Amino acid sequence: MLRVYSISLGCPKNLVDSEHLLGSLGPMRAVERIAGADLVFINTCGFILPAVQESLNVIIDAAEEIKALPAGKRPLLAVAGCLPGRYLSQGLAAEIPEVDLWLDVPEIKSWPEIIALALNRPTPAPGRLVSTGPGHAYLKISDGCNHACAFCTIPLIRGPLRSFPVAELLAEAREVVDGGARELILVGQDVTGYGLDQIDQNGQGDRQALRKLLSGLAELPGLARLRLMYLYPAGLTPEFLAFLRDLPPVFLPYFDVPVQHSHPEVLARMGRPFARDPGLVLARIREFFPEAALRTSLIVGFPGETDAQFEHLLDFVQASRFQHLGVFAYAAEEGTPAAKLPDQIPEE
């Protein structure tokens, strides 16, 4: 039986990728120490510089621990995900030669086969090993993103939006719920954009795909809760909110809407797909769901942000009454349009 020491960094979408990899390795056992492993699998984050540094630290620490083991007891070190997706073409492998396998994002479906070949094991079959316990599980419905937010590295790392087929997702969800998960949490870079990459003969994306998926999920026997994450404001139309309101009661009125800022000039510079007043979207949500829980993330210190625009953001937060709020200092990420904007604001 294959013994695996695994670390998954970054977002829940990464965690799902790790779960698919671990569930596709055939008979395996998770171990808590590198010294007892045949495989060390690290799924990295490379979204912003602090995440890059964390990933590098974890890789280097693992490599040093492996190096200290006797030659015949050293596990295979495989590093996957967004760090190689962002930097492998820039010579990352040469910088850390201790890594045995670099698993890039475009070959994600081949990760199990690549690892099996390196370990001289039989070709594995697709599967998933849920690691979140019995309470809930994530369902990753898409990868990549078609938006062009000026600060974001995701399109550089993950490429354009790729929605996974409804039938495959329903089958995966059924297996996960049958395995004991009571809650499904849908994740994607923009869940409301699901299906818009599936272009019809008129050049239009499939705007019904998400509704088909949600309708199917809401009817799954044994599912108690259905939650949606990463809902872009532009996708929360009155029609879609009315659809959500009419879903079976398994749907949770918990709305994670990353607005990033409140001022229209800052939003325009960010290149956000909804660059008007995000307060209108929040009011619309509460019109359909008065009991809604609201969660968001904000960026402060975006290039050109003035004191008045920052005060506008403070007033917006006070008026909006978010239940959950994450605030991040802007970071000028290499390769993004925002890094080249004038009026970069000093860290202090």
Coordinates of C-alpha atoms in Angstrom, one line a residue:
M1 CA 0.0 0.0 0.0
L2 CA 1.3 3.4 -1.0
R3 CA 2.1 5.7 2.0
V4 CA 1.5 9.4 1.2
Y5 CA 2.4 12.5 3.1
S6 CA 0.3 15.4 1.6
I7 CA 0.1 19.1 2.1
S8 CA -2.5 21.3 0.2
L9 CA -1.9 25.0 0.4
G10 CA -4.1 27.9 -0.7
C11 CA -7.8 27.8 -1.5
P12 CA -10.5 25.1 -1.4
K13 CA -10.2 24.7 -5.2
N14 CA -6.7 23.5 -4.6
L15 CA -7.9 21.2 -1.9
V16 CA -10.3 19.5 -4.3
D17 CA -7.5 19.1 -6.8
S18 CA -5.5 17.4 -4.1
E19 CA -8.4 15.1 -3.1
H20 CA -8.8 14.0 -6.7
L21 CA -5.1 13.2 -6.9
L22 CA -5.0 11.3 -3.7
G23 CA -8.2 9.3 -4.6
S24 CA -6.7 8.3 -7.9
L25 CA -3.5 6.7 -6.6
G26 CA -5.0 3.3 -5.9
P27 CA -4.6 1.7 -2.4
M28 CA -2.9 4.3 -0.2
R29 CA -2.6 5.3 3.4
A30 CA -2.1 8.9 4.6
V31 CA 0.9 9.3 7.0
E32 CA 1.7 12.1 9.4
R33 CA 5.5 12.1 8.9
I34 CA 7.7 12.4 5.9
A35 CA 9.9 9.7 7.3
G36 CA 7.2 7.1 6.8
A37 CA 6.1 8.1 3.3
D38 CA 6.7 6.7 -0.2
L39 CA 5.4 9.9 -1.7
V40 CA 5.4 13.5 -0.5
F41 CA 2.8 15.5 -2.4
I42 CA 2.7 19.3 -2.0
N43 CA 0.0 21.2 -3.8
T44 CA 1.1 24.9 -3.9
C45 CA -0.5 28.3 -4.1
G46 CA 1.1 31.0 -6.2
F47 CA -1.7 33.7 -6.2
I48 CA 0.2 36.4 -4.3
L49 CA 3.8 36.9 -3.1
P50 CA 3.2 35.8 0.5
A51 CA 1.5 32.6 -0.8
V52 CA 4.5 32.0 -3.1
Q53 CA 6.9 32.4 -0.2
E54 CA 4.9 30.0 2.0
S55 CA 4.9 27.4 -0.8
L56 CA 8.7 27.8 -1.2
N57 CA 9.2 27.4 2.5
V58 CA 7.1 24.2 2.7
I59 CA 8.9 22.7 -0.3
I60 CA 12.4 23.5 1.0
D61 CA 11.6 22.2 4.5
A62 CA 10.3 19.0 3.0
A63 CA 13.4 18.6 0.8
E64 CA 15.7 19.1 3.7
E65 CA 13.8 16.5 5.8
I66 CA 14.0 14.0 2.9
K67 CA 17.7 14.7 2.4
A68 CA 18.4 13.8 6.0
L69 CA 16.8 10.3 5.6
P70 CA 18.9 7.3 4.6
A71 CA 19.2 6.9 0.8
G72 CA 16.9 3.9 0.6
K73 CA 14.2 5.5 2.7
R74 CA 13.7 8.8 0.8
P75 CA 10.2 9.3 -0.6
L76 CA 9.4 10.8 -4.0
L77 CA 8.9 14.6 -3.7
A78 CA 6.2 15.8 -6.1
V79 CA 5.2 19.5 -6.2
A80 CA 2.0 20.5 -8.0
G81 CA -0.4 23.4 -8.6
C82 CA -0.2 27.2 -8.9
L83 CA 3.5 27.7 -8.0
P84 CA 4.8 25.6 -11.0
G85 CA 1.9 26.9 -13.0
R86 CA 3.2 30.4 -12.5
Y87 CA 7.0 29.9 -12.4
L88 CA 8.0 26.6 -14.0
S89 CA 8.6 28.3 -17.4
Q90 CA 10.9 30.8 -15.6
G91 CA 13.4 28.2 -14.4
L92 CA 11.8 27.1 -11.1
A93 CA 12.9 23.5 -11.5
A94 CA 16.6 24.5 -11.7
E95 CA 16.2 26.6 -8.6
I96 CA 15.0 23.7 -6.5
P97 CA 16.6 20.5 -8.0
E98 CA 15.6 18.5 -4.9
V99 CA 12.0 18.2 -6.3
D100 CA 11.6 14.9 -8.2
L101 CA 8.4 15.8 -10.0
W102 CA 6.9 19.2 -11.0
L103 CA 3.2 18.8 -11.9
D104 CA 2.0 21.8 -13.9
V105 CA -1.6 23.0 -14.1
P106 CA -2.3 22.2 -17.8
E107 CA -1.5 18.5 -17.1
I108 CA -3.7 18.2 -14.0
K109 CA -5.7 15.2 -15.3
S110 CA -2.4 13.4 -15.8
W111 CA -1.0 13.9 -12.4
P112 CA -1.9 10.4 -11.1
E113 CA -0.4 8.8 -14.2
I114 CA 2.8 10.8 -13.9
I115 CA 3.2 9.9 -10.2
A116 CA 2.3 6.2 -10.8
L117 CA 4.9 6.0 -13.6
A118 CA 7.6 7.6 -11.4
L119 CA 6.8 5.2 -8.5
N120 CA 6.6 2.2 -10.9
R121 CA 3.0 1.5 -9.9
P122 CA 0.0 0.4 -12.0
T123 CA -1.9 3.1 -13.9
P124 CA -4.5 4.4 -11.4
A125 CA -8.3 4.9 -11.9
P126 CA -10.0 8.3 -11.3
G127 CA -11.3 8.8 -7.8
R128 CA -11.5 11.3 -4.9
L129 CA -10.5 11.1 -1.3
V130 CA -12.5 13.7 0.6
S131 CA -10.4 15.2 3.4
T132 CA -12.9 17.7 5.0
G133 CA -14.6 15.2 7.4
P134 CA -18.2 14.2 7.5
G135 CA -19.8 17.6 7.8
H136 CA -19.1 19.1 4.3
A137 CA -17.2 18.7 1.1
Y138 CA -16.3 21.1 -1.7
L139 CA -17.5 20.7 -5.3
K140 CA -15.2 22.4 -7.8
I141 CA -17.4 23.2 -10.8
S142 CA -14.9 25.0 -13.0
D143 CA -11.3 26.1 -13.4
G144 CA -9.7 29.2 -14.8
C145 CA -11.4 32.6 -15.3
N146 CA -12.5 34.8 -18.2
H147 CA -12.4 38.1 -16.3
A148 CA -9.5 40.5 -16.7
C149 CA -9.2 42.0 -13.2
A150 CA -6.1 44.1 -13.2
F151 CA -4.7 42.8 -10.0
C152 CA -5.3 39.0 -10.4
T153 CA -2.8 36.3 -11.5
I154 CA -5.4 33.5 -11.8
P155 CA -5.9 33.8 -15.6
L156 CA -2.0 33.8 -16.0
I157 CA -1.8 30.6 -13.9
R158 CA -5.0 28.7 -14.6
G159 CA -6.0 30.0 -18.0
P160 CA -9.5 30.8 -19.3
L161 CA -12.7 29.5 -17.8
R162 CA -13.4 25.8 -18.3
S163 CA -16.7 24.6 -16.9
F164 CA -16.9 20.9 -16.0
P165 CA -19.8 19.0 -17.5
V166 CA -23.1 18.9 -15.4
A167 CA -23.4 15.1 -15.6
E168 CA -19.9 14.6 -14.2
L169 CA -20.4 17.1 -11.4
L170 CA -23.7 15.4 -10.4
A171 CA -22.1 12.0 -10.4
E172 CA -19.2 13.3 -8.2
A173 CA -21.6 15.1 -5.9
R174 CA -23.7 11.9 -5.6
E175 CA -20.6 9.9 -4.6
V176 CA -19.5 12.5 -2.1
V177 CA -23.0 12.7 -0.4
D178 CA -23.3 8.9 -0.4
G179 CA -19.9 9.0 1.4
G180 CA -21.4 11.0 4.2
A181 CA -21.1 14.7 3.4
R182 CA -24.2 16.6 4.5
E183 CA -23.2 19.9 2.9
L184 CA -21.9 20.7 -0.6
I185 CA -20.0 23.9 -1.1
L186 CA -19.7 24.9 -4.8
V187 CA -16.4 26.6 -5.6
G188 CA -14.9 28.1 -8.8
Q189 CA -13.1 31.3 -9.6
D190 CA -16.5 32.7 -10.5
V191 CA -19.4 30.4 -9.8
T192 CA -21.9 32.7 -11.5
G193 CA -19.9 32.4 -14.7
Y194 CA -20.4 28.6 -14.9
G195 CA -21.3 27.5 -18.4
L196 CA -20.5 30.8 -20.1
D197 CA -17.5 29.2 -21.8
Q198 CA -19.9 26.7 -23.5
I199 CA -20.6 28.7 -26.6
D200 CA -23.6 27.8 -28.8
Q201 CA -24.1 28.4 -32.5
N202 CA -25.2 32.0 -31.8
G203 CA -21.9 32.7 -30.0
Q204 CA -23.7 32.8 -26.6
G205 CA -22.6 31.1 -23.4
D206 CA -24.9 28.6 -21.7
R207 CA -26.7 30.8 -19.1
Q208 CA -28.8 27.9 -18.0
A209 CA -26.0 25.6 -17.1
L210 CA -25.6 26.7 -13.5
R211 CA -29.4 26.4 -13.0
K212 CA -29.4 22.9 -14.4
L213 CA -26.5 22.0 -12.1
L214 CA -28.1 23.5 -9.0
S215 CA -31.5 22.0 -9.7
G216 CA -29.9 18.6 -9.9
L217 CA -27.8 19.0 -6.8
A218 CA -30.8 20.3 -4.8
E219 CA -32.6 17.0 -5.4
L220 CA -29.8 14.7 -4.2
P221 CA -31.0 12.3 -1.5
G222 CA -29.1 12.8 1.7
L223 CA -28.0 16.4 1.0
A224 CA -28.9 18.8 3.8
R225 CA -27.2 22.0 2.7
L226 CA -26.1 23.6 -0.5
R227 CA -23.8 26.6 -0.4
L228 CA -22.3 28.7 -3.2
M229 CA -19.0 30.6 -2.9
Y230 CA -17.2 33.2 -5.1
L231 CA -20.3 34.8 -6.6
Y232 CA -19.3 37.8 -8.8
P233 CA -21.7 40.7 -8.4
A234 CA -22.5 40.9 -12.1
G235 CA -24.0 37.4 -12.1
L236 CA -26.4 38.1 -9.2
T237 CA -29.3 39.3 -11.5
P238 CA -32.9 39.5 -10.2
E239 CA -33.7 36.5 -12.4
F240 CA -31.0 34.3 -10.9
L241 CA -31.8 35.4 -7.3
A242 CA -35.5 34.5 -8.0
F243 CA -34.3 31.1 -9.2
L244 CA -32.3 30.6 -6.0
R245 CA -35.2 31.6 -3.8
D246 CA -37.3 28.9 -5.5
L247 CA -34.8 26.1 -4.9
P248 CA -35.6 23.5 -2.3
P249 CA -34.7 24.5 1.3
V250 CA -31.3 22.8 1.1
F251 CA -30.0 26.0 -0.5
L252 CA -28.4 28.3 2.2
P253 CA -28.8 32.0 1.7
Y254 CA -25.1 32.6 2.4
F255 CA -23.7 34.9 -0.2
D256 CA -19.9 35.2 -0.7
V257 CA -19.7 38.2 -3.1
P258 CA -16.1 39.5 -3.5
V259 CA -16.8 43.2 -4.3
Q260 CA -13.1 44.3 -3.7
H261 CA -14.0 48.0 -3.3
S262 CA -17.0 50.4 -3.3
H263 CA -15.8 53.4 -5.2
P264 CA -16.6 53.3 -9.0
E265 CA -13.3 54.9 -10.0
V266 CA -11.3 52.3 -8.1
L267 CA -13.4 49.5 -9.4
A268 CA -12.9 50.8 -13.0
R269 CA -9.2 50.8 -12.5
M270 CA -9.4 47.3 -11.1
G271 CA -11.2 46.2 -14.3
R272 CA -13.9 44.6 -12.2
P273 CA -16.8 43.1 -14.2
F274 CA -19.2 45.0 -12.0
A275 CA -17.8 48.5 -11.7
R276 CA -20.8 50.4 -10.5
D277 CA -22.3 50.6 -7.0
P278 CA -21.9 47.1 -5.3
G279 CA -24.3 48.3 -2.7
L280 CA -27.1 47.8 -5.3
V281 CA -26.2 44.1 -5.5
L282 CA -26.2 43.7 -1.8
A283 CA -29.6 45.4 -1.6
R284 CA -30.9 43.2 -4.3
I285 CA -29.8 40.1 -2.4
R286 CA -31.5 41.2 0.7
E287 CA -34.7 42.0 -1.3
F288 CA -34.9 38.3 -2.2
F289 CA -33.3 37.0 1.0
P290 CA -33.9 39.3 3.9
E291 CA -32.2 36.7 6.2
A292 CA -29.1 36.5 3.9
A293 CA -25.6 36.2 5.4
L294 CA -23.1 38.3 3.4
R295 CA -19.4 37.7 3.1
T296 CA -17.0 39.7 1.0
S297 CA -13.3 40.5 0.5
L298 CA -11.8 44.0 -0.1
I299 CA -8.5 45.3 -1.4
V300 CA -7.1 48.5 0.1
G301 CA -4.2 50.5 -1.2
F302 CA -4.9 49.8 -4.9
P303 CA -2.8 52.1 -7.2
G304 CA -4.3 55.6 -7.2
E305 CA -6.7 55.1 -4.3
T306 CA -7.2 58.4 -2.6
D307 CA -8.0 59.2 1.1
A308 CA -11.5 60.1 0.0
Q309 CA -12.0 56.9 -1.9
F310 CA -10.8 55.0 1.2
E311 CA -13.3 56.8 3.4
H312 CA -16.0 55.9 0.8
L313 CA -15.0 52.3 1.4
L314 CA -15.3 52.6 5.2
D315 CA -18.7 54.1 4.9
F316 CA -19.7 51.3 2.5
V317 CA -18.6 48.7 5.0
Q318 CA -20.5 50.3 7.8
A319 CA -23.7 50.5 5.8
S320 CA -23.4 47.0 4.3
R321 CA -23.3 45.1 7.6
F322 CA -21.3 42.1 6.3
Q323 CA -21.3 39.0 8.5
H324 CA -17.8 38.0 7.3
L325 CA -15.2 40.4 5.9
G326 CA -11.7 39.9 4.7
V327 CA -9.5 42.9 3.9
F328 CA -6.2 42.6 2.0
A329 CA -3.5 45.1 1.3
Y330 CA -2.9 45.4 -2.4
A331 CA 0.2 43.6 -3.7
A332 CA 1.7 44.5 -7.1
E333 CA 2.0 41.0 -8.6
E334 CA 4.4 40.4 -11.5
G335 CA 2.7 40.0 -14.8
T336 CA -0.5 41.8 -13.9
P337 CA -1.7 45.1 -15.5
A338 CA -2.1 46.7 -12.0
A339 CA 1.6 46.3 -11.3
K340 CA 2.3 48.8 -14.1
L341 CA -0.2 51.4 -13.1
P342 CA 1.0 54.8 -11.9
D343 CA 0.5 56.1 -8.3
Q344 CA 1.5 52.9 -6.6
I345 CA 0.8 53.4 -2.9
P346 CA 3.7 52.8 -0.4
E347 CA 3.3 49.8 1.9
E348 CA 3.5 52.1 4.9

